[in-house]
mmCIF file of C-alpha atoms and ligand atoms in Angstrom:
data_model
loop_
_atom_site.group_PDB
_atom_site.id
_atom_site.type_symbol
_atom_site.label_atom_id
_atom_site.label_comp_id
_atom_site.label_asym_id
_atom_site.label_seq_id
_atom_site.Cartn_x
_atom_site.Cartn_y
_atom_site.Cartn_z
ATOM 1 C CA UNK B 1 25.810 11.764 7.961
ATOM 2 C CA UNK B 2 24.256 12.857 11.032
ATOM 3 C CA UNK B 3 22.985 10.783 14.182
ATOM 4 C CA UNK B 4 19.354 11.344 12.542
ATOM 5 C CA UNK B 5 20.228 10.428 9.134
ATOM 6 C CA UNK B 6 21.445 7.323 10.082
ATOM 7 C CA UNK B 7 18.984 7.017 12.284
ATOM 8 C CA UNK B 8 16.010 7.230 9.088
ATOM 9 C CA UNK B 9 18.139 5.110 6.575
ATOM 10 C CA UNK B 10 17.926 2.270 9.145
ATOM 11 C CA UNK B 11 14.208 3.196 10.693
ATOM 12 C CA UNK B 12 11.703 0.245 9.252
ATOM 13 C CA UNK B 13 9.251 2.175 6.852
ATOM 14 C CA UNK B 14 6.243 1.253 4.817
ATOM 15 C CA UNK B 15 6.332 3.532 1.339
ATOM 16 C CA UNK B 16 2.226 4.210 0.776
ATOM 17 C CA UNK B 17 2.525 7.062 -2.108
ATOM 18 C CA UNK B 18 4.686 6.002 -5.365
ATOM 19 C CA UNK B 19 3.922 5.794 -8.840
ATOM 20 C CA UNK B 20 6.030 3.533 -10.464
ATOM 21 C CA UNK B 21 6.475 5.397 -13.505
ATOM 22 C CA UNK B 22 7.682 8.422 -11.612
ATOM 23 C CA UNK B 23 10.897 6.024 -10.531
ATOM 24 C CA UNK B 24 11.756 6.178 -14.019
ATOM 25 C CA UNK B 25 15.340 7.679 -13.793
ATOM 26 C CA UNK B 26 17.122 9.415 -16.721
ATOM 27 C CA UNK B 27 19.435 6.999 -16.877
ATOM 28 C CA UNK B 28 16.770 4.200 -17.777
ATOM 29 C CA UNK B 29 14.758 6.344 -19.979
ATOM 30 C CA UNK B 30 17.371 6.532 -22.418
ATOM 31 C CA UNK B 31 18.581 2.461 -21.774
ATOM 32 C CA UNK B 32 14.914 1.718 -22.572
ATOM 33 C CA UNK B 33 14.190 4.317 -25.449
ATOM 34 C CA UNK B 34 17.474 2.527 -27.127
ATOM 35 C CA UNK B 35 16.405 -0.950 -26.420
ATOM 36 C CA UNK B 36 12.897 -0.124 -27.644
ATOM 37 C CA UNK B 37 14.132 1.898 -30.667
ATOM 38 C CA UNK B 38 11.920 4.613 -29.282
ATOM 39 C CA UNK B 39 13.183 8.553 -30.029
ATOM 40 C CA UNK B 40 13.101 10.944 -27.163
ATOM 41 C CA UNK B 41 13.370 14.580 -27.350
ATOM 42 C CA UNK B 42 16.672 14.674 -25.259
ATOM 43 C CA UNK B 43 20.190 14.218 -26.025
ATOM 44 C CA UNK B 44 21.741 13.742 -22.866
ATOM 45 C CA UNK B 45 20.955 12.587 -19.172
ATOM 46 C CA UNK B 46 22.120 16.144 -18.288
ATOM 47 C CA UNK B 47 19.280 17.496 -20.811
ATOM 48 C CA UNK B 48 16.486 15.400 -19.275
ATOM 49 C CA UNK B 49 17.562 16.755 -15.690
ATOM 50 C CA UNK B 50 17.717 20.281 -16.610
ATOM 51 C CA UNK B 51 14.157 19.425 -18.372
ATOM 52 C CA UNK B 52 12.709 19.148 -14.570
ATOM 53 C CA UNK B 53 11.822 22.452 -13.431
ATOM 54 C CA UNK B 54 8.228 22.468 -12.435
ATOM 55 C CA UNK B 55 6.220 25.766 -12.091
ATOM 56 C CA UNK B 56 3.083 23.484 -10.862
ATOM 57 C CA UNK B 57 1.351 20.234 -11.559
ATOM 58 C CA UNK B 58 1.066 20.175 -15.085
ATOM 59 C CA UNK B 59 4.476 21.194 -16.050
ATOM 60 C CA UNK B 60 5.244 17.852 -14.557
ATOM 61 C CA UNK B 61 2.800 15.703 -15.708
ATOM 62 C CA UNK B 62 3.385 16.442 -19.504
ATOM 63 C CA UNK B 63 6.643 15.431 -18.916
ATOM 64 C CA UNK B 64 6.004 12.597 -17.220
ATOM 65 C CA UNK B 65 3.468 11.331 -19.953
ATOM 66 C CA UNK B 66 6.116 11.928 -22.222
ATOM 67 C CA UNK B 67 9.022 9.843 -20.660
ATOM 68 C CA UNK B 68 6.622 6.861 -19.852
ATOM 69 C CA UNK B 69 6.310 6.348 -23.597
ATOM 70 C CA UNK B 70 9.700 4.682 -23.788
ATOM 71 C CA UNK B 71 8.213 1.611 -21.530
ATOM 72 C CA UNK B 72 6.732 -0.724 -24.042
ATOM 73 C CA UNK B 73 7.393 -4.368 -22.465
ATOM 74 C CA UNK B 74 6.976 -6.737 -19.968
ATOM 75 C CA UNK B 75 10.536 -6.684 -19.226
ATOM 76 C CA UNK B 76 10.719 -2.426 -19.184
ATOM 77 C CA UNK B 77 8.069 -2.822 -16.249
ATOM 78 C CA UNK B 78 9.938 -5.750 -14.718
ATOM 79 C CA UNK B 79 12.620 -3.809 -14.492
ATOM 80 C CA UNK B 80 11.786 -0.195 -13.390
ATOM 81 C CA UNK B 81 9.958 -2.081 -10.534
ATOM 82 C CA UNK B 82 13.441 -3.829 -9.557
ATOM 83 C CA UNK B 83 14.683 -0.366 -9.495
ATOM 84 C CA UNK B 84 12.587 0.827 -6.860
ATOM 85 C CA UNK B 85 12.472 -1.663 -5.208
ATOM 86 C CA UNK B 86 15.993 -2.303 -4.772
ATOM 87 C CA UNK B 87 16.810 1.655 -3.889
ATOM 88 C CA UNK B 88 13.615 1.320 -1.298
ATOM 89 C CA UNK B 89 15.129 -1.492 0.125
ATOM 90 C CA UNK B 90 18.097 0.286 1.075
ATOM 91 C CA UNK B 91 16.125 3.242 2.365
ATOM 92 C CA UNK B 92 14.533 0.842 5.292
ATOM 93 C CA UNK B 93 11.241 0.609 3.176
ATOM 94 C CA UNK B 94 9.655 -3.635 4.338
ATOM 95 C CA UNK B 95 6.614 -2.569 2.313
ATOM 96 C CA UNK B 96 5.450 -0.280 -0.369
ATOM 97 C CA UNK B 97 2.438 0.006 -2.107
ATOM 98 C CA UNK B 98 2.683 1.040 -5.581
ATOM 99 C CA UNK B 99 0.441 3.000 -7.449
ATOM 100 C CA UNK B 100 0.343 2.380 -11.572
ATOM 101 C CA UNK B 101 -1.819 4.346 -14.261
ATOM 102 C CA UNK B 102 -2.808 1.723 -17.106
ATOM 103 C CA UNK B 103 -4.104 3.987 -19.013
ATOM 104 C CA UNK B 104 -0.893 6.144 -19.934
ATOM 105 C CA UNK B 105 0.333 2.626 -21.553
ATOM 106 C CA UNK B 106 -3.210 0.939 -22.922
ATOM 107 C CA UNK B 107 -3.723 3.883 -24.401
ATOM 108 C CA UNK B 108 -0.558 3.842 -26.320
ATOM 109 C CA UNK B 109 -1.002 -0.083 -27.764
ATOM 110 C CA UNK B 110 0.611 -1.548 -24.632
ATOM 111 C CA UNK B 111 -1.985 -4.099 -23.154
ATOM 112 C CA UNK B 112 -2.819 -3.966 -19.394
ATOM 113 C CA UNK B 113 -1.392 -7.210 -19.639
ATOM 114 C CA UNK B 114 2.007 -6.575 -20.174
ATOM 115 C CA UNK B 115 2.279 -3.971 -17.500
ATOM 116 C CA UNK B 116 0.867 -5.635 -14.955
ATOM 117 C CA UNK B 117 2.498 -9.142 -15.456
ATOM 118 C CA UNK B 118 5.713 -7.057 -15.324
ATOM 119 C CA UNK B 119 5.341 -5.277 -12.255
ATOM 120 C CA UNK B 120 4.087 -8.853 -10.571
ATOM 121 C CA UNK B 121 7.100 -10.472 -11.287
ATOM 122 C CA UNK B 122 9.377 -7.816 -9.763
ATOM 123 C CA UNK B 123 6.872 -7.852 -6.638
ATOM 124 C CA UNK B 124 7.755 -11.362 -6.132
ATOM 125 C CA UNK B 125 11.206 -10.848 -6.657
ATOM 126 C CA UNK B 126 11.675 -7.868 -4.210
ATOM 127 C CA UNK B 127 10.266 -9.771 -1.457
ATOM 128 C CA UNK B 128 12.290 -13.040 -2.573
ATOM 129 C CA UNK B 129 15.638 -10.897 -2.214
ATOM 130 C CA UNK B 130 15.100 -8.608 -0.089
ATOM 131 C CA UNK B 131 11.644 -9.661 2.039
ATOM 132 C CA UNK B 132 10.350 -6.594 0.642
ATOM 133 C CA UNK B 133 6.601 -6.855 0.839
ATOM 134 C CA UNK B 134 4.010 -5.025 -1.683
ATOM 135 C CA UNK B 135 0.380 -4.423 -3.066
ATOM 136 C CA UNK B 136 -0.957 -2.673 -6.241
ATOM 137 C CA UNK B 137 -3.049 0.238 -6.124
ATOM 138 C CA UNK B 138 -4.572 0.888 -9.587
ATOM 139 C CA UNK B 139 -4.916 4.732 -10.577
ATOM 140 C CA UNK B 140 -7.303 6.302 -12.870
ATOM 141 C CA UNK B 141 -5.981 9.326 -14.311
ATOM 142 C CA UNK B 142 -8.861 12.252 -13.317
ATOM 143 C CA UNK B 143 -8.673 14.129 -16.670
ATOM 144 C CA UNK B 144 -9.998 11.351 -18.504
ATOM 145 C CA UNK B 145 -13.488 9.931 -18.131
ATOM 146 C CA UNK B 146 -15.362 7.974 -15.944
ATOM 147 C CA UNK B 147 -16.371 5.841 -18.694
ATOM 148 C CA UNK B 148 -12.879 5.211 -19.331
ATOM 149 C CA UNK B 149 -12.010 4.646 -16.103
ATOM 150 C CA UNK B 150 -14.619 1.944 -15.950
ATOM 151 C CA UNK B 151 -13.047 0.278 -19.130
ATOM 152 C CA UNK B 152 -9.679 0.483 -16.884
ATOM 153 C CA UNK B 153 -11.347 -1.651 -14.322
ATOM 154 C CA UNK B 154 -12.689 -4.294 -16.805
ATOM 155 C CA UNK B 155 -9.557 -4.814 -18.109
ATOM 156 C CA UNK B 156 -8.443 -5.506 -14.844
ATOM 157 C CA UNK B 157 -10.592 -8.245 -13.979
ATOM 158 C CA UNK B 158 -8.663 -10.990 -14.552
ATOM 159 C CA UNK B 159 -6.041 -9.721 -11.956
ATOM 160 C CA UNK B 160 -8.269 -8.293 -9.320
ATOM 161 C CA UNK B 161 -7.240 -10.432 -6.792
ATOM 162 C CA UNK B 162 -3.695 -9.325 -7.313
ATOM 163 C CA UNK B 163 -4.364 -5.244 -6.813
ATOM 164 C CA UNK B 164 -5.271 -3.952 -3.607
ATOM 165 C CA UNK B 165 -6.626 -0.670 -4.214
ATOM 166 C CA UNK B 166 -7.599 1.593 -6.916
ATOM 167 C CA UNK B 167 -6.489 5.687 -6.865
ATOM 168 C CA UNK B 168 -7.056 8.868 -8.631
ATOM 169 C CA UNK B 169 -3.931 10.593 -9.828
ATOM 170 C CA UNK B 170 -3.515 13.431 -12.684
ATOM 171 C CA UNK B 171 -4.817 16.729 -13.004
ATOM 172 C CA UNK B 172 -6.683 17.614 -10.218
ATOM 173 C CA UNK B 173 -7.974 21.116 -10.998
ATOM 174 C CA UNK B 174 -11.219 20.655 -12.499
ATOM 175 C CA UNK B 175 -11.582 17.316 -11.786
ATOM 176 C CA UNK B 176 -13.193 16.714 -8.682
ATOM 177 C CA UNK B 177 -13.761 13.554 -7.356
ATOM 178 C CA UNK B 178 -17.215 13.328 -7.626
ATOM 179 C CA UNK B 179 -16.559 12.850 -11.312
ATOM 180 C CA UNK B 180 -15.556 9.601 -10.106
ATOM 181 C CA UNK B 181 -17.687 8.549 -8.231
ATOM 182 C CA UNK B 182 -19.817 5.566 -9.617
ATOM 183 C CA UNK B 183 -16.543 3.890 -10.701
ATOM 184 C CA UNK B 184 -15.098 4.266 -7.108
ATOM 185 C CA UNK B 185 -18.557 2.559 -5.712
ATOM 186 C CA UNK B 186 -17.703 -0.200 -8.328
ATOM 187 C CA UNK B 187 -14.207 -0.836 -7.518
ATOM 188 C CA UNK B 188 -15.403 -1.067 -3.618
ATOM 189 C CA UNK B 189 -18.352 -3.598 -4.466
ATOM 190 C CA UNK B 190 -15.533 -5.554 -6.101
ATOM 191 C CA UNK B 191 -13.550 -5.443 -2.333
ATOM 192 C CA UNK B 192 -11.220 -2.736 -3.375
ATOM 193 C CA UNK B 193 -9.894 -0.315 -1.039
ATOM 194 C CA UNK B 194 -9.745 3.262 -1.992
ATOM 195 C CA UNK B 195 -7.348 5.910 -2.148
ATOM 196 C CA UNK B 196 -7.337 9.460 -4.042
ATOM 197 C CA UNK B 197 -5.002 12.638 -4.472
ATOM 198 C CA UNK B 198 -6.684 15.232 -3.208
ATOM 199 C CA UNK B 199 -5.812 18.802 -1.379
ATOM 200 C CA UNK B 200 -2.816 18.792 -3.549
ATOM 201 C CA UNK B 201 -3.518 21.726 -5.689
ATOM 202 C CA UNK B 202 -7.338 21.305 -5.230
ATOM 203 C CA UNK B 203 -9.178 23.104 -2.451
ATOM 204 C CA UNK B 204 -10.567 21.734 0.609
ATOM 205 C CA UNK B 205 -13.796 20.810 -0.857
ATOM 206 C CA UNK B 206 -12.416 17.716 -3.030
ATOM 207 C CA UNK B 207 -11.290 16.227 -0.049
ATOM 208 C CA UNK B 208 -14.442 16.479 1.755
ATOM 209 C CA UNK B 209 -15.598 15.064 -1.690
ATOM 210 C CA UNK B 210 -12.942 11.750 -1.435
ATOM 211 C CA UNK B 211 -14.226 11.489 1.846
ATOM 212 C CA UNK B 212 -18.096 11.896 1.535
ATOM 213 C CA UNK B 213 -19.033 10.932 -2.331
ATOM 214 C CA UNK B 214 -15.681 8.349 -2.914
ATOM 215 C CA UNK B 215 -15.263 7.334 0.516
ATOM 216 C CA UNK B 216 -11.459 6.507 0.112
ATOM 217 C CA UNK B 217 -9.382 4.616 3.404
ATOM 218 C CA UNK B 218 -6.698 7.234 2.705
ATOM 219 C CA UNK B 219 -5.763 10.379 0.852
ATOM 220 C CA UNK B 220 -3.253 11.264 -1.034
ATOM 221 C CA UNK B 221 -1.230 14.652 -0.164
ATOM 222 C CA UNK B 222 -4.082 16.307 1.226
ATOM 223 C CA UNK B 223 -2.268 19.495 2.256
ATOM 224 C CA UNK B 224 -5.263 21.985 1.496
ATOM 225 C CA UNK B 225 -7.252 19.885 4.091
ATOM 226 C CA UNK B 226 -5.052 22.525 6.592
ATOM 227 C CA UNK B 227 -7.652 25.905 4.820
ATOM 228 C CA UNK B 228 -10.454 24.199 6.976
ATOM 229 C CA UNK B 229 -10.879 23.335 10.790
ATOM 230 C CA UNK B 230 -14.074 21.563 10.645
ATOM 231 C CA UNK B 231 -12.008 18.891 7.761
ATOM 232 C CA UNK B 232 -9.045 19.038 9.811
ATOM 233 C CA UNK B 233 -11.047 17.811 12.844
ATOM 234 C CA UNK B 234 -13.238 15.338 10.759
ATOM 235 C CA UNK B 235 -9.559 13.285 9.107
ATOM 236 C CA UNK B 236 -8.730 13.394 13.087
ATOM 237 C CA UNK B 237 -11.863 11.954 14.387
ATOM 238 C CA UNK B 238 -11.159 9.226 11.579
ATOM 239 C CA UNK B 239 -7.605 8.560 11.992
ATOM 240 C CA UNK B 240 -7.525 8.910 8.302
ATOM 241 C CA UNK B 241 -4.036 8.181 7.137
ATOM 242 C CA UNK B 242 -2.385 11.220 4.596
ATOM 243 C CA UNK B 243 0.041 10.396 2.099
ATOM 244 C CA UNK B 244 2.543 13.332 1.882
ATOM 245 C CA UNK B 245 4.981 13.766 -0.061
ATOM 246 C CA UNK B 246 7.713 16.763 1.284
ATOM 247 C CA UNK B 247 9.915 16.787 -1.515
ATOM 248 C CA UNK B 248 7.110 16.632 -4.487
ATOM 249 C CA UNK B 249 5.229 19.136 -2.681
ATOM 250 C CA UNK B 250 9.004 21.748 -3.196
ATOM 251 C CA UNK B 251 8.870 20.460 -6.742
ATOM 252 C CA UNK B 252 5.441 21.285 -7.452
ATOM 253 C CA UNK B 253 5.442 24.167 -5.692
ATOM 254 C CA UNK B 254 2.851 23.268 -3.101
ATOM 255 C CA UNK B 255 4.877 24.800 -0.516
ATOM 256 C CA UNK B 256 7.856 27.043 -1.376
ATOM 257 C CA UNK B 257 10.410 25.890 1.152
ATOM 258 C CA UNK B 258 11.155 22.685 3.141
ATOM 259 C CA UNK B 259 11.303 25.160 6.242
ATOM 260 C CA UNK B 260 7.609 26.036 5.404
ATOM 261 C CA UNK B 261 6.270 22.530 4.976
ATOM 262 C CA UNK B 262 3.273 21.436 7.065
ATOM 263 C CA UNK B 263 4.539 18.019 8.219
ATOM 264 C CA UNK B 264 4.970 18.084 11.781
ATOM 265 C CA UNK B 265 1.859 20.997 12.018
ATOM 266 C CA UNK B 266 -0.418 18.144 10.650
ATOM 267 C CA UNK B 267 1.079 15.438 13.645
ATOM 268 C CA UNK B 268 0.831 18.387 16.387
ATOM 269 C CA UNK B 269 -3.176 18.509 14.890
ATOM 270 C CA UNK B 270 -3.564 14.798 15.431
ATOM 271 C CA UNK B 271 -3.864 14.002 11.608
ATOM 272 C CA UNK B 272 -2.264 10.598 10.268
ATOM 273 C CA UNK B 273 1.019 11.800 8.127
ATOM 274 C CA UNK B 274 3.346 10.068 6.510
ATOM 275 C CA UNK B 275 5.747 10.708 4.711
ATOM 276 C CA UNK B 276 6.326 9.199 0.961
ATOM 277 C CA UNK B 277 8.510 9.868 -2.202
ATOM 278 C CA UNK B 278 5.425 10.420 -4.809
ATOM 279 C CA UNK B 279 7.369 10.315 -8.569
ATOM 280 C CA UNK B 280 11.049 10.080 -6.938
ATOM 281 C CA UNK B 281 12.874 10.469 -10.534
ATOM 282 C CA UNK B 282 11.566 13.558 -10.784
ATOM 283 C CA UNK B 283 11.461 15.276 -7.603
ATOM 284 C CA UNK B 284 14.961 15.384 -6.398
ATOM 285 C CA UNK B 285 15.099 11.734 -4.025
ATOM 286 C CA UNK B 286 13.359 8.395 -2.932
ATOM 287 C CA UNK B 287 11.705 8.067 0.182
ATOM 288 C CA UNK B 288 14.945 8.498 2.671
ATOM 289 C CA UNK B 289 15.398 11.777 1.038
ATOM 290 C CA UNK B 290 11.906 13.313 1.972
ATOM 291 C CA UNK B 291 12.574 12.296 5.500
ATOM 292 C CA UNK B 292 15.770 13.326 5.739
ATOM 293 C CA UNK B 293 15.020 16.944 3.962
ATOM 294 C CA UNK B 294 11.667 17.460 5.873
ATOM 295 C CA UNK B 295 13.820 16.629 8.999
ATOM 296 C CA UNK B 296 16.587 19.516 8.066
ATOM 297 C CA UNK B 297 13.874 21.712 7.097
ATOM 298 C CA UNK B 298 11.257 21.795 9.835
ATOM 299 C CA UNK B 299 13.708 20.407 12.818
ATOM 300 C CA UNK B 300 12.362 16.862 13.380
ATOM 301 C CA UNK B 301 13.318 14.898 16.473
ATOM 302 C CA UNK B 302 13.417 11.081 16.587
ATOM 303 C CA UNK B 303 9.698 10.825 18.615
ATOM 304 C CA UNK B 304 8.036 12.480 14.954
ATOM 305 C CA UNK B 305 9.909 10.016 12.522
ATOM 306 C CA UNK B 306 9.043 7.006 14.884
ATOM 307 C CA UNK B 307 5.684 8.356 14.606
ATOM 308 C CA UNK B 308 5.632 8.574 10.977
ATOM 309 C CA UNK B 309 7.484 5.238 10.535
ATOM 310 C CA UNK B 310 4.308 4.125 12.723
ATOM 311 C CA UNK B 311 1.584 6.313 10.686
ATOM 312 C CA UNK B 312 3.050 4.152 7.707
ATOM 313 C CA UNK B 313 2.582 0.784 8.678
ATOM 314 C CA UNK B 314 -1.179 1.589 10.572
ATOM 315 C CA UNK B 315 -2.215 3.490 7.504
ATOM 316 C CA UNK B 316 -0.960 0.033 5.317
ATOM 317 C CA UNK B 317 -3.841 -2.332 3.503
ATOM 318 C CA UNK B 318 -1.355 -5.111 5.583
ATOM 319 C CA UNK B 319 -3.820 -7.191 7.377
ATOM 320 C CA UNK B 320 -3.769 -6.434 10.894
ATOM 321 C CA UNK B 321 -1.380 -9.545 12.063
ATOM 322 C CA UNK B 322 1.332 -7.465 9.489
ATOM 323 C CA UNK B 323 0.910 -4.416 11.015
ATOM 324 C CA UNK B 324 1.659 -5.761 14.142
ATOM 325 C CA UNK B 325 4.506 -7.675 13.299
ATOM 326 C CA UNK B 326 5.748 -4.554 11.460
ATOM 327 C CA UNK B 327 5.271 -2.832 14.245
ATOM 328 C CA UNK B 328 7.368 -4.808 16.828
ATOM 329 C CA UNK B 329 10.094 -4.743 14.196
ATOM 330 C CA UNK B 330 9.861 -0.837 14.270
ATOM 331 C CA UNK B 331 10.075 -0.593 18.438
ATOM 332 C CA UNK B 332 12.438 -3.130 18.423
ATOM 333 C CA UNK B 333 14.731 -0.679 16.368
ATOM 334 C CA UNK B 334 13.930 1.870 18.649
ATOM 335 C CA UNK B 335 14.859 -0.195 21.576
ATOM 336 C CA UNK B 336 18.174 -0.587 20.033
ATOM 337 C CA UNK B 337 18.736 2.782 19.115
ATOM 338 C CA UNK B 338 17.982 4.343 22.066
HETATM 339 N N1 ADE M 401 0.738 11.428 -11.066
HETATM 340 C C1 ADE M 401 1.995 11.190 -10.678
HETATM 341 N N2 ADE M 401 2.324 11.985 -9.661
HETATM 342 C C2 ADE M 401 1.251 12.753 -9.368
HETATM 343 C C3 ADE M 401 0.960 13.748 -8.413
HETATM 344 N N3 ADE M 401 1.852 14.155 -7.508
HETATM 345 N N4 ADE M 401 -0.252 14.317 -8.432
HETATM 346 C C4 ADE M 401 -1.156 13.932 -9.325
HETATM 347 N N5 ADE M 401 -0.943 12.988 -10.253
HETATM 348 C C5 ADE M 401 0.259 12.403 -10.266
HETATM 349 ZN ZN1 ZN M 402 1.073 11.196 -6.346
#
């Protein structure tokens, strides 16, 4: 381990871009599909690896529909949160907020019920054992409707108070975010804060659109925001925060080496990175990972990871006395390992 890489695993990190069922390692899916009686299309651990080879976007999500089908109850969301938790823990993460997609379970039988109830109880549990704070951002998946996404929010109502944000994940090519954009007003009536992917694989003009039409407190990837000064300068002027996610972006082919990932260009344009782990089963390594590979790859020094460590807790939905405290806890680390 190098001076740096011990230097991340012990740096204090908020995690703002995860979807819980993208922590769903191999090793679960088949301890759940057995528990469940479920039958998956693999035969060994080995097989579902070698299944992860991603040309773009969509390779991965049908595969990533397909594995969440083995989670079925409370207890399977209970404890792929734990998971995460647990590893992000040990990574230096003191908060995360996790993204979930209801609909890839209602719409399977499973009620919204069950999967958020589960994921609750492991929220309470990771800061109980390991003072692990969290929040719940809700995410409507873009290549259904917006009429579905508004049923999505209704069945959340009971729990509103318990989810932070809501999102906008899935298939992003021909699904702008202006598609969304009535449900997105909705969710921010109801005190919601916003976030959406965009500038993944979509062009420049769907994150003017989560700026301008959804008018989201942070976006998600936003690497295509780079094709256009005038958006680059606009996320500046509005210290909006950008989720990014190095390894994902490998996986996905978003960039085709760590060497040629945009990271530290965005912090040298005064845009808000961070770094984050995005669907961590599937992409090769949890949020320590993506910092230590986009270190190796583009050359980081310890001023840009303090700086991201810092982008992650000022681009949090912590209230501000959180931040702070988050904060102090962060230069008091760098005080110590000066
Ligand atoms: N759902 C899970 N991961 C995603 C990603 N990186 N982009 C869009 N939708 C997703
Ligand atoms: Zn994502």
């Amino acid at each position: 381990m190098t001076d740096l890489d011990s230097f991340i695993a012990g740096l204090p990190k908020a995690e703002l871009h995860l979807h819980i069922e993208g922590s769903l390692e191999p090793e679960q899916m088949f301890a759940f599909a057995q528990r469940n009686g479920v039958a998956i299309p693999y035969a060994s651990v080995d097989e579902v690896r070698a299944a992860y080879a991603f040309g773009n976007l969509q390779d991965f999500l049908d595969i990533y529909y397909a594995g969440a089908d083995v989670l079925r109850t409370q207890a399977d969301f209970h404890d792929l949160a734990t998971a995460y938790f647990d590893r992000a823990a040990a990574d230096g993460v003191v908060h995360a907020e996790i993204m979930f997609d209801p609909q890839t379970h209602t719409d399977r039988g499973v009620p919204f019920g069950v999967v958020i109830e589960g994921l609750l109880s492991a929220m309470a549990a990771a800061e109980e054992r390991h003072g692990l704070t969290s929040a719940l951002i809700l995410s409507f998946l873009r290549h259904l409707s917006e009429d579905a996404a508004f049923e999505t929010l209704a069945a959340a109502e009971p729990w509103l108070d318990r989810i932070a944000a809501v999102g906008l994940d899935s298939s992003e090519l021909g699904h702008p975010p202006e598609k969304f954009a009535r449900v997105f007003a909705a969710a921010a009536a109801k005190g919601l804060k916003l976030v959406a992917h965009a500038g993944e694989e979509g062009p420049p003009d769907y994150v003017w659109q989560a700026l301008d039409t959804l008018k989201v407190d942070r976006i998600d990837h936003g690497n295509r925001a780079l094709e256009d000064e005038t958006l680059v300068a606009r996320l500046a002027r509005d210290a909006m925060t950008l989720t990014v996610c190095p390894l994902s972006n490998l996986k996905l082919c978003v960039v085709g080496d760590l060497a040629e990932h945009p990271l530290d260009r965005m912090l040298a344009l005064g845009l808000r990175a961070t770094i984050n782990s995005d669907d961590p089963a599937y992409f090769g390594g949890y949020i320590g990972d993506n910092y230590r590979a986009v270190t190796a790859g583009r050359g980081l020094d310890r001023a840009a990871l303090v700086t991201l460590a810092r982008n992650s807790f000022t681009g949090s939905f912590l209230p501000d006395t959180a931040v702070a405290a988050n904060l102090d806890r962060l230069d008091r680390y760098v005080a110590a390992h000066a």
